Amino acid sequence: MEYRINKRTGNRISTLGFGTSYIAQAKESDAVATIRRAYEGGVNYFDLATAEGRTFPYFGAALGDVRKNVMYQVHFGADYHTGTYGWTTDAEAIKRSIDWQLTRLHTDYIDYGFIHCIDELSDWQEYQENGAYAYLLQLKEQGVVRHIGLSSHTPATIQRVLDEAPVDMLMFSVNPGYDYQKGEYAKGSVEERTAIYRRCEAEGIGIAVMKPFSGGQLLDASLSPFGQALTQYQCMQYALDRPGVLTVLPGMSSVEQAEHLLGFFNASEQERDYSMIASFSPVDAVGKCVYCNHCKPCPMGIDVGLVNKYYDLARNGDSMAAEHYHGLGRDAGDCVQCGHCNSRCPFQVDQMARMQEIAAYFG
Ligand code: SF4
Ligand code: SF4
């Protein structure tokens, strides 16, 4: 397992987290075993926007004795009074739902209390007018909620909420399909989505990735909007290479699935290499480095993807990125213009020119 630090909260979060979208498909004993297997594999971050209310006790049973070792993100606005998931902004309904969830989780605190599913500006307005946001802040004040989160699919709305609320964690739908305007939640342009990643990285807001496989579409050539299937490992690496991303939250419903996902950490670079997405990049993404490192190895030992990521972040006003760049053992100034990266890059990035530009920028 690998871990990343949320710079705002100091929490050490597993890069593979646990999504709950499929856990209701398993019978109770299998679900509990799956959750426990993920925990034993090092997963310490669990999303609880589950489809069925009956799954909350599964987490209480699987993790009750190790509660202090794990983090829950609980959604203020996910309501289960009918038994299945429903969205609400009503403060009283949310209060009932949170009390009900905490009891079944065998806990009395929430690591990340989420402003839940705010896709439109009108949702955010309604969330505040109906008292949902005030209730979340009240629990934060009381110490029941430790940190505030936001879940949303829409870049423009995210920008507004981040301007107005003290968000430490963003749950955002990230996969190569959405980033390239393909799929149900492909909201925002390439630039708008990139701006979210960069803002989160610069401000220390962690991103937890939902829908890393586009609901499974990207894994099936017959459903993939690109006509080609990607693997789970390729999608996970893609998400983890976006600035700001701390953890990916794929759904799991069996021990076998949990073990397969944990296998990501033993997978080869080739198995994680997602550069095939270059074949379906939109015109406005051509020539832009996506930090995939398909161009490796650089004979000078330069981490081309990382150098490019720090450069893009620094130009966006992220002062920490400049510090990280200057801490690299090898940087753009070491480039000998051999041309290997240019010949390997499937995204047609003129990396030789870019290395000169980066070296000049950082001095
Ligand atoms: S230059 Fe191309 S191959 Fe290398 S990291 Fe950037 S996008 Fe990937
Ligand atoms: S052109 Fe520069 S960055 Fe690219 S592989 Fe050669 S030395 Fe490395």
CSV table of N, CA, C and O in Angstrom, one decimal, residues 22-117:
chain,number,residue,atom,x,y,z
A,22,TYR,N,-20.8,-0.9,-5.0
A,22,TYR,CA,-21.2,-2.3,-5.3
A,22,TYR,C,-21.3,-3.2,-4.1
A,22,TYR,O,-21.7,-4.3,-4.2
A,23,ILE,N,-21.1,-2.6,-2.9
A,23,ILE,CA,-21.0,-3.5,-1.7
A,23,ILE,C,-22.4,-4.2,-1.4
A,23,ILE,O,-22.5,-5.3,-0.9
A,24,ALA,N,-23.5,-3.5,-1.8
A,24,ALA,CA,-24.8,-4.0,-1.6
A,24,ALA,C,-25.1,-5.3,-2.4
A,24,ALA,O,-26.0,-6.0,-2.1
A,25,GLN,N,-24.3,-5.5,-3.4
A,25,GLN,CA,-24.5,-6.7,-4.3
A,25,GLN,C,-24.0,-8.0,-3.5
A,25,GLN,O,-24.4,-9.1,-3.9
A,26,ALA,N,-23.2,-7.8,-2.5
A,26,ALA,CA,-22.7,-9.0,-1.8
A,26,ALA,C,-23.6,-9.4,-0.6
A,26,ALA,O,-24.3,-8.5,0.0
A,27,LYS,N,-23.7,-10.6,-0.3
A,27,LYS,CA,-24.4,-11.0,0.9
A,27,LYS,C,-23.6,-10.5,2.1
A,27,LYS,O,-22.3,-10.3,2.0
A,28,GLU,N,-24.2,-10.4,3.3
A,28,GLU,CA,-23.6,-9.7,4.4
A,28,GLU,C,-22.2,-10.3,4.8
A,28,GLU,O,-21.2,-9.5,5.0
A,29,SER,N,-22.1,-11.6,4.9
A,29,SER,CA,-20.8,-12.2,5.4
A,29,SER,C,-19.7,-11.9,4.3
A,29,SER,O,-18.6,-11.6,4.7
A,30,ASP,N,-20.1,-11.9,3.0
A,30,ASP,CA,-19.0,-11.6,2.0
A,30,ASP,C,-18.6,-10.2,2.0
A,30,ASP,O,-17.5,-9.8,1.9
A,31,ALA,N,-19.6,-9.3,2.3
A,31,ALA,CA,-19.4,-7.9,2.3
A,31,ALA,C,-18.4,-7.5,3.5
A,31,ALA,O,-17.4,-6.8,3.3
A,32,VAL,N,-18.7,-8.1,4.6
A,32,VAL,CA,-17.9,-7.9,5.8
A,32,VAL,C,-16.5,-8.4,5.6
A,32,VAL,O,-15.5,-7.7,5.9
A,33,ALA,N,-16.3,-9.6,5.0
A,33,ALA,CA,-15.0,-10.1,4.7
A,33,ALA,C,-14.3,-9.2,3.7
A,33,ALA,O,-13.0,-9.1,3.8
A,34,THR,N,-15.0,-8.7,2.7
A,34,THR,CA,-14.4,-7.8,1.7
A,34,THR,C,-13.8,-6.6,2.3
A,34,THR,O,-12.7,-6.1,2.1
A,35,ILE,N,-14.6,-5.9,3.2
A,35,ILE,CA,-14.2,-4.7,3.9
A,35,ILE,C,-13.0,-5.0,4.7
A,35,ILE,O,-12.0,-4.3,4.7
A,36,ARG,N,-13.0,-6.1,5.4
A,36,ARG,CA,-11.9,-6.5,6.3
A,36,ARG,C,-10.6,-6.8,5.5
A,36,ARG,O,-9.5,-6.4,5.9
A,37,ARG,N,-10.8,-7.5,4.4
A,37,ARG,CA,-9.6,-7.8,3.5
A,37,ARG,C,-9.0,-6.5,3.0
A,37,ARG,O,-7.7,-6.4,3.0
A,38,ALA,N,-9.8,-5.5,2.6
A,38,ALA,CA,-9.3,-4.3,2.2
A,38,ALA,C,-8.5,-3.6,3.3
A,38,ALA,O,-7.4,-3.1,3.1
A,39,TYR,N,-9.0,-3.6,4.5
A,39,TYR,CA,-8.3,-3.0,5.6
A,39,TYR,C,-7.0,-3.7,5.9
A,39,TYR,O,-6.0,-3.1,6.1
A,40,GLU,N,-7.0,-5.0,5.9
A,40,GLU,CA,-5.8,-5.8,6.1
A,40,GLU,C,-4.8,-5.6,5.0
A,40,GLU,O,-3.6,-5.7,5.3
A,41,GLY,N,-5.2,-5.2,3.8
A,41,GLY,CA,-4.3,-4.9,2.8
A,41,GLY,C,-3.8,-3.4,2.8
A,41,GLY,O,-3.0,-3.0,2.0
A,42,GLY,N,-4.2,-2.7,3.8
A,42,GLY,CA,-3.7,-1.3,4.1
A,42,GLY,C,-4.6,-0.2,3.8
A,42,GLY,O,-4.3,1.0,4.0
A,43,VAL,N,-5.8,-0.5,3.3
A,43,VAL,CA,-6.8,0.5,3.0
A,43,VAL,C,-7.3,1.1,4.3
A,43,VAL,O,-7.7,0.4,5.2
A,44,ASN,N,-7.2,2.4,4.4
A,44,ASN,CA,-7.6,3.1,5.6
A,44,ASN,C,-8.7,4.2,5.4
A,44,ASN,O,-9.0,5.0,6.3
A,45,TYR,N,-9.1,4.3,4.1
A,45,TYR,CA,-10.1,5.4,3.8
A,45,TYR,C,-11.3,4.8,3.1
A,45,TYR,O,-11.2,4.2,2.1
A,46,PHE,N,-12.5,5.1,3.7
A,46,PHE,CA,-13.7,4.4,3.3
A,46,PHE,C,-14.8,5.5,3.0
A,46,PHE,O,-15.1,6.3,3.9
A,47,ASP,N,-15.3,5.5,1.8
A,47,ASP,CA,-16.4,6.3,1.5
A,47,ASP,C,-17.7,5.6,1.9
A,47,ASP,O,-17.8,4.4,1.8
A,48,LEU,N,-18.7,6.4,2.3
A,48,LEU,CA,-19.9,5.8,2.8
A,48,LEU,C,-21.2,6.3,2.1
A,48,LEU,O,-22.3,6.3,2.6
A,49,ALA,N,-21.0,6.8,0.9
A,49,ALA,CA,-22.2,7.1,0.1
A,49,ALA,C,-22.7,5.9,-0.6
A,49,ALA,O,-22.6,5.7,-1.8
A,50,THR,N,-23.2,5.0,0.2
A,50,THR,CA,-23.6,3.7,-0.3
A,50,THR,C,-25.0,3.7,-0.9
A,50,THR,O,-25.8,4.6,-0.7
A,51,ALA,N,-25.3,2.7,-1.7
A,51,ALA,CA,-26.6,2.6,-2.4
A,51,ALA,C,-27.7,2.1,-1.5
A,51,ALA,O,-28.9,2.5,-1.7
A,52,GLU,N,-27.4,1.3,-0.5
A,52,GLU,CA,-28.4,0.7,0.3
A,52,GLU,C,-28.1,1.0,1.8
A,52,GLU,O,-27.0,0.7,2.2
A,53,GLY,N,-29.1,1.4,2.6
A,53,GLY,CA,-28.9,1.7,4.0
A,53,GLY,C,-28.4,0.4,4.7
A,53,GLY,O,-27.7,0.5,5.7
A,54,ARG,N,-28.8,-0.8,4.3
A,54,ARG,CA,-28.5,-2.0,5.0
A,54,ARG,C,-27.0,-2.3,5.0
A,54,ARG,O,-26.6,-3.1,5.8
A,55,THR,N,-26.2,-1.5,4.3
A,55,THR,CA,-24.8,-1.8,4.2
A,55,THR,C,-24.0,-1.1,5.3
A,55,THR,O,-22.9,-1.5,5.6
A,56,PHE,N,-24.6,-0.1,6.0
A,56,PHE,CA,-23.8,0.5,7.1
A,56,PHE,C,-23.4,-0.4,8.2
A,56,PHE,O,-22.2,-0.3,8.6
A,57,PRO,N,-24.2,-1.3,8.6
A,57,PRO,CA,-23.8,-2.3,9.7
A,57,PRO,C,-22.6,-3.1,9.2
A,57,PRO,O,-21.8,-3.6,10.1
A,58,TYR,N,-22.5,-3.3,7.9
A,58,TYR,CA,-21.3,-4.2,7.4
A,58,TYR,C,-20.0,-3.5,7.9
A,58,TYR,O,-19.1,-4.2,8.3
A,59,PHE,N,-20.0,-2.2,7.8
A,59,PHE,CA,-18.7,-1.5,8.1
A,59,PHE,C,-18.5,-1.5,9.7
A,59,PHE,O,-17.4,-1.6,10.1
A,60,GLY,N,-19.6,-1.3,10.4
A,60,GLY,CA,-19.6,-1.4,11.8
A,60,GLY,C,-19.0,-2.8,12.3
A,60,GLY,O,-18.1,-2.9,13.1
A,61,ALA,N,-19.5,-3.8,11.6
A,61,ALA,CA,-19.0,-5.2,12.0
A,61,ALA,C,-17.6,-5.4,11.5
A,61,ALA,O,-16.8,-6.0,12.3
A,62,ALA,N,-17.2,-4.9,10.4
A,62,ALA,CA,-15.9,-5.2,9.8
A,62,ALA,C,-14.8,-4.3,10.5
A,62,ALA,O,-13.6,-4.8,10.6
A,63,LEU,N,-15.1,-3.1,10.9
A,63,LEU,CA,-14.1,-2.2,11.3
A,63,LEU,C,-14.3,-1.6,12.7
A,63,LEU,O,-13.5,-0.7,13.1
A,64,GLY,N,-15.4,-2.0,13.4
A,64,GLY,CA,-15.7,-1.5,14.7
A,64,GLY,C,-14.5,-1.6,15.6
A,64,GLY,O,-14.2,-0.6,16.4
A,65,ASP,N,-13.8,-2.7,15.6
A,65,ASP,CA,-12.6,-2.9,16.5
A,65,ASP,C,-11.4,-2.1,16.1
A,65,ASP,O,-10.4,-2.1,16.9
A,66,VAL,N,-11.4,-1.6,14.9
A,66,VAL,CA,-10.2,-0.9,14.4
A,66,VAL,C,-10.5,0.5,14.0
A,66,VAL,O,-9.9,1.2,13.2
A,67,ARG,N,-11.6,1.0,14.6
A,67,ARG,CA,-12.2,2.3,14.1
A,67,ARG,C,-11.1,3.4,14.1
A,67,ARG,O,-11.1,4.2,13.2
A,68,LYS,N,-10.2,3.5,15.1
A,68,LYS,CA,-9.3,4.5,15.2
A,68,LYS,C,-8.2,4.5,14.1
A,68,LYS,O,-7.5,5.5,13.8
A,69,ASN,N,-8.1,3.3,13.4
A,69,ASN,CA,-7.1,3.2,12.3
A,69,ASN,C,-7.7,3.6,11.0
A,69,ASN,O,-6.9,3.5,10.0
A,70,VAL,N,-9.0,3.8,10.9
A,70,VAL,CA,-9.6,4.1,9.6
A,70,VAL,C,-10.3,5.4,9.6
A,70,VAL,O,-10.5,6.0,10.6
A,71,MET,N,-10.5,6.0,8.3
A,71,MET,CA,-11.2,7.2,8.2
A,71,MET,C,-12.5,7.0,7.4
A,71,MET,O,-12.4,6.3,6.4
A,72,TYR,N,-13.6,7.6,7.8
A,72,TYR,CA,-14.8,7.5,7.1
A,72,TYR,C,-15.2,8.9,6.5
A,72,TYR,O,-15.1,9.9,7.2
A,73,GLN,N,-15.6,8.9,5.3
A,73,GLN,CA,-16.2,10.1,4.7
A,73,GLN,C,-17.7,9.8,4.7
A,73,GLN,O,-18.2,8.9,4.0
A,74,VAL,N,-18.4,10.7,5.4
A,74,VAL,CA,-19.9,10.5,5.6
A,74,VAL,C,-20.6,11.7,4.9
A,74,VAL,O,-20.1,12.8,5.1
A,75,HIS,N,-21.6,11.4,4.2
A,75,HIS,CA,-22.3,12.4,3.4
A,75,HIS,C,-23.5,13.0,4.0
A,75,HIS,O,-24.5,12.3,4.2
A,76,PHE,N,-23.4,14.3,4.2
A,76,PHE,CA,-24.6,15.1,4.8
A,76,PHE,C,-25.5,15.4,3.6
A,76,PHE,O,-25.2,16.4,2.9
A,77,GLY,N,-26.5,14.6,3.4
A,77,GLY,CA,-27.4,14.8,2.3
A,77,GLY,C,-27.7,13.5,1.7
A,77,GLY,O,-28.6,13.4,0.9
A,78,ALA,N,-27.1,12.4,2.1
A,78,ALA,CA,-27.4,11.1,1.7
A,78,ALA,C,-28.4,10.5,2.7
A,78,ALA,O,-28.1,10.4,3.9
A,79,ASP,N,-29.6,10.2,2.3
A,79,ASP,CA,-30.7,9.8,3.2
A,79,ASP,C,-31.2,8.4,2.9
A,79,ASP,O,-31.3,8.0,1.7
A,80,TYR,N,-31.4,7.6,3.9
A,80,TYR,CA,-31.7,6.2,3.7
A,80,TYR,C,-33.0,5.8,4.4
A,80,TYR,O,-33.2,4.6,4.7
A,81,HIS,N,-33.9,6.7,4.6
A,81,HIS,CA,-35.1,6.4,5.4
A,81,HIS,C,-36.0,5.4,4.6
A,81,HIS,O,-36.8,4.7,5.2
A,82,THR,N,-35.9,5.3,3.3
A,82,THR,CA,-36.7,4.4,2.5
A,82,THR,C,-35.9,3.0,2.3
A,82,THR,O,-36.5,2.1,1.8
A,83,GLY,N,-34.7,3.0,2.8
A,83,GLY,CA,-33.9,1.8,2.7
A,83,GLY,C,-32.8,1.9,1.6
A,83,GLY,O,-31.8,1.4,1.7
A,84,THR,N,-33.2,2.7,0.6
A,84,THR,CA,-32.2,3.0,-0.5
A,84,THR,C,-31.8,4.4,-0.5
A,84,THR,O,-32.5,5.3,0.1
A,85,TYR,N,-30.7,4.7,-1.2
A,85,TYR,CA,-30.1,6.1,-1.2
A,85,TYR,C,-31.1,7.1,-1.8
A,85,TYR,O,-31.8,6.9,-2.8
A,86,GLY,N,-31.2,8.3,-1.1
A,86,GLY,CA,-31.9,9.4,-1.6
A,86,GLY,C,-31.1,10.7,-1.3
A,86,GLY,O,-30.4,10.7,-0.3
A,87,TRP,N,-31.3,11.7,-2.1
A,87,TRP,CA,-30.6,13.0,-1.8
A,87,TRP,C,-31.5,14.0,-1.2
A,87,TRP,O,-32.7,14.1,-1.6
A,88,THR,N,-31.0,14.7,-0.1
A,88,THR,CA,-31.9,15.7,0.5
A,88,THR,C,-31.0,16.8,1.0
A,88,THR,O,-29.8,16.6,1.2
A,89,THR,N,-31.6,18.0,1.1
A,89,THR,CA,-30.9,19.1,1.7
A,89,THR,C,-31.7,19.5,3.0
A,89,THR,O,-31.4,20.6,3.6
A,90,ASP,N,-32.7,18.8,3.4
A,90,ASP,CA,-33.5,19.1,4.6
A,90,ASP,C,-32.6,18.8,5.9
A,90,ASP,O,-32.2,17.6,6.1
A,91,ALA,N,-32.4,19.8,6.7
A,91,ALA,CA,-31.6,19.6,7.8
A,91,ALA,C,-32.1,18.6,8.8
A,91,ALA,O,-31.3,17.8,9.4
A,92,GLU,N,-33.4,18.5,9.0
A,92,GLU,CA,-33.9,17.5,10.0
A,92,GLU,C,-33.7,16.1,9.4
A,92,GLU,O,-33.4,15.2,10.2
A,93,ALA,N,-34.0,15.9,8.2
A,93,ALA,CA,-33.8,14.6,7.5
A,93,ALA,C,-32.3,14.2,7.6
A,93,ALA,O,-32.0,13.0,7.9
A,94,ILE,N,-31.4,15.2,7.4
A,94,ILE,CA,-30.0,14.9,7.4
A,94,ILE,C,-29.6,14.5,8.9
A,94,ILE,O,-28.8,13.5,9.1
A,95,LYS,N,-30.1,15.2,9.8
A,95,LYS,CA,-29.8,14.9,11.2
A,95,LYS,C,-30.2,13.5,11.6
A,95,LYS,O,-29.4,12.7,12.2
A,96,ARG,N,-31.4,13.1,11.2
A,96,ARG,CA,-31.9,11.8,11.5
A,96,ARG,C,-31.0,10.7,10.8
A,96,ARG,O,-30.6,9.7,11.4
A,97,SER,N,-30.6,11.0,9.6
A,97,SER,CA,-29.8,10.1,8.8
A,97,SER,C,-28.4,9.9,9.4
A,97,SER,O,-27.9,8.8,9.5
A,98,ILE,N,-27.8,11.0,9.8
A,98,ILE,CA,-26.4,11.0,10.4
A,98,ILE,C,-26.5,10.2,11.7
A,98,ILE,O,-25.6,9.3,12.0
A,99,ASP,N,-27.5,10.5,12.6
A,99,ASP,CA,-27.6,9.7,13.8
A,99,ASP,C,-27.7,8.2,13.6
A,99,ASP,O,-27.1,7.4,14.2
A,100,TRP,N,-28.6,7.9,12.6
A,100,TRP,CA,-28.8,6.5,12.2
A,100,TRP,C,-27.6,5.9,11.7
A,100,TRP,O,-27.2,4.7,12.1
A,101,GLN,N,-26.8,6.6,10.9
A,101,GLN,CA,-25.6,6.0,10.3
A,101,GLN,C,-24.5,5.8,11.4
A,101,GLN,O,-23.9,4.7,11.4
A,102,LEU,N,-24.3,6.7,12.3
A,102,LEU,CA,-23.3,6.6,13.3
A,102,LEU,C,-23.6,5.4,14.2
A,102,LEU,O,-22.7,4.7,14.6
A,103,THR,N,-24.8,5.2,14.5
A,103,THR,CA,-25.2,4.0,15.4
A,103,THR,C,-24.8,2.7,14.7
A,103,THR,O,-24.2,1.8,15.3
A,104,ARG,N,-25.1,2.6,13.4
A,104,ARG,CA,-24.8,1.4,12.7
A,104,ARG,C,-23.3,1.2,12.4
A,104,ARG,O,-22.8,0.1,12.2
A,105,LEU,N,-22.6,2.3,12.3
A,105,LEU,CA,-21.1,2.2,12.1
A,105,LEU,C,-20.4,2.0,13.4
A,105,LEU,O,-19.1,1.8,13.3
A,106,HIS,N,-21.1,2.0,14.5
A,106,HIS,CA,-20.4,1.8,15.8
A,106,HIS,C,-19.4,2.8,16.1
A,106,HIS,O,-18.2,2.6,16.5
A,107,THR,N,-19.7,4.1,15.8
A,107,THR,CA,-18.8,5.2,16.1
A,107,THR,C,-19.6,6.4,16.5
A,107,THR,O,-20.8,6.5,16.4
A,108,ASP,N,-18.8,7.4,17.1
A,108,ASP,CA,-19.5,8.6,17.5
A,108,ASP,C,-18.8,9.8,16.9
A,108,ASP,O,-19.0,11.0,17.3
A,109,TYR,N,-18.0,9.6,15.9
A,109,TYR,CA,-17.3,10.7,15.2
A,109,TYR,C,-17.2,10.4,13.7
A,109,TYR,O,-17.2,9.3,13.3
A,110,ILE,N,-17.0,11.5,12.9
A,110,ILE,CA,-16.9,11.4,11.5
A,110,ILE,C,-15.6,12.1,11.1
A,110,ILE,O,-15.3,13.2,11.5
A,111,ASP,N,-14.8,11.4,10.3
A,111,ASP,CA,-13.5,12.0,10.0
A,111,ASP,C,-13.7,13.1,8.9
A,111,ASP,O,-13.1,14.2,9.1
A,112,TYR,N,-14.4,12.8,7.9
A,112,TYR,CA,-14.7,13.8,6.9
A,112,TYR,C,-16.2,13.9,6.7
A,112,TYR,O,-16.8,12.9,6.2
A,113,GLY,N,-16.8,15.0,7.1
A,113,GLY,CA,-18.3,15.2,6.9
A,113,GLY,C,-18.4,16.0,5.5
A,113,GLY,O,-17.9,17.1,5.4
A,114,PHE,N,-19.1,15.4,4.6
A,114,PHE,CA,-19.2,15.9,3.3
A,114,PHE,C,-20.4,16.7,3.0
A,114,PHE,O,-21.6,16.3,3.3
A,115,ILE,N,-20.2,17.9,2.4
A,115,ILE,CA,-21.3,18.6,1.7
A,115,ILE,C,-21.6,17.7,0.5
A,115,ILE,O,-20.8,17.6,-0.4
A,116,HIS,N,-22.8,17.1,0.4
A,116,HIS,CA,-23.0,16.0,-0.5
A,116,HIS,C,-23.6,16.4,-1.8
A,116,HIS,O,-24.7,17.0,-1.9
A,117,CYS,N,-23.0,15.9,-2.9
A,117,CYS,CA,-23.5,16.0,-4.2
A,117,CYS,C,-24.1,17.3,-4.6
A,117,CYS,O,-25.3,17.5,-4.9
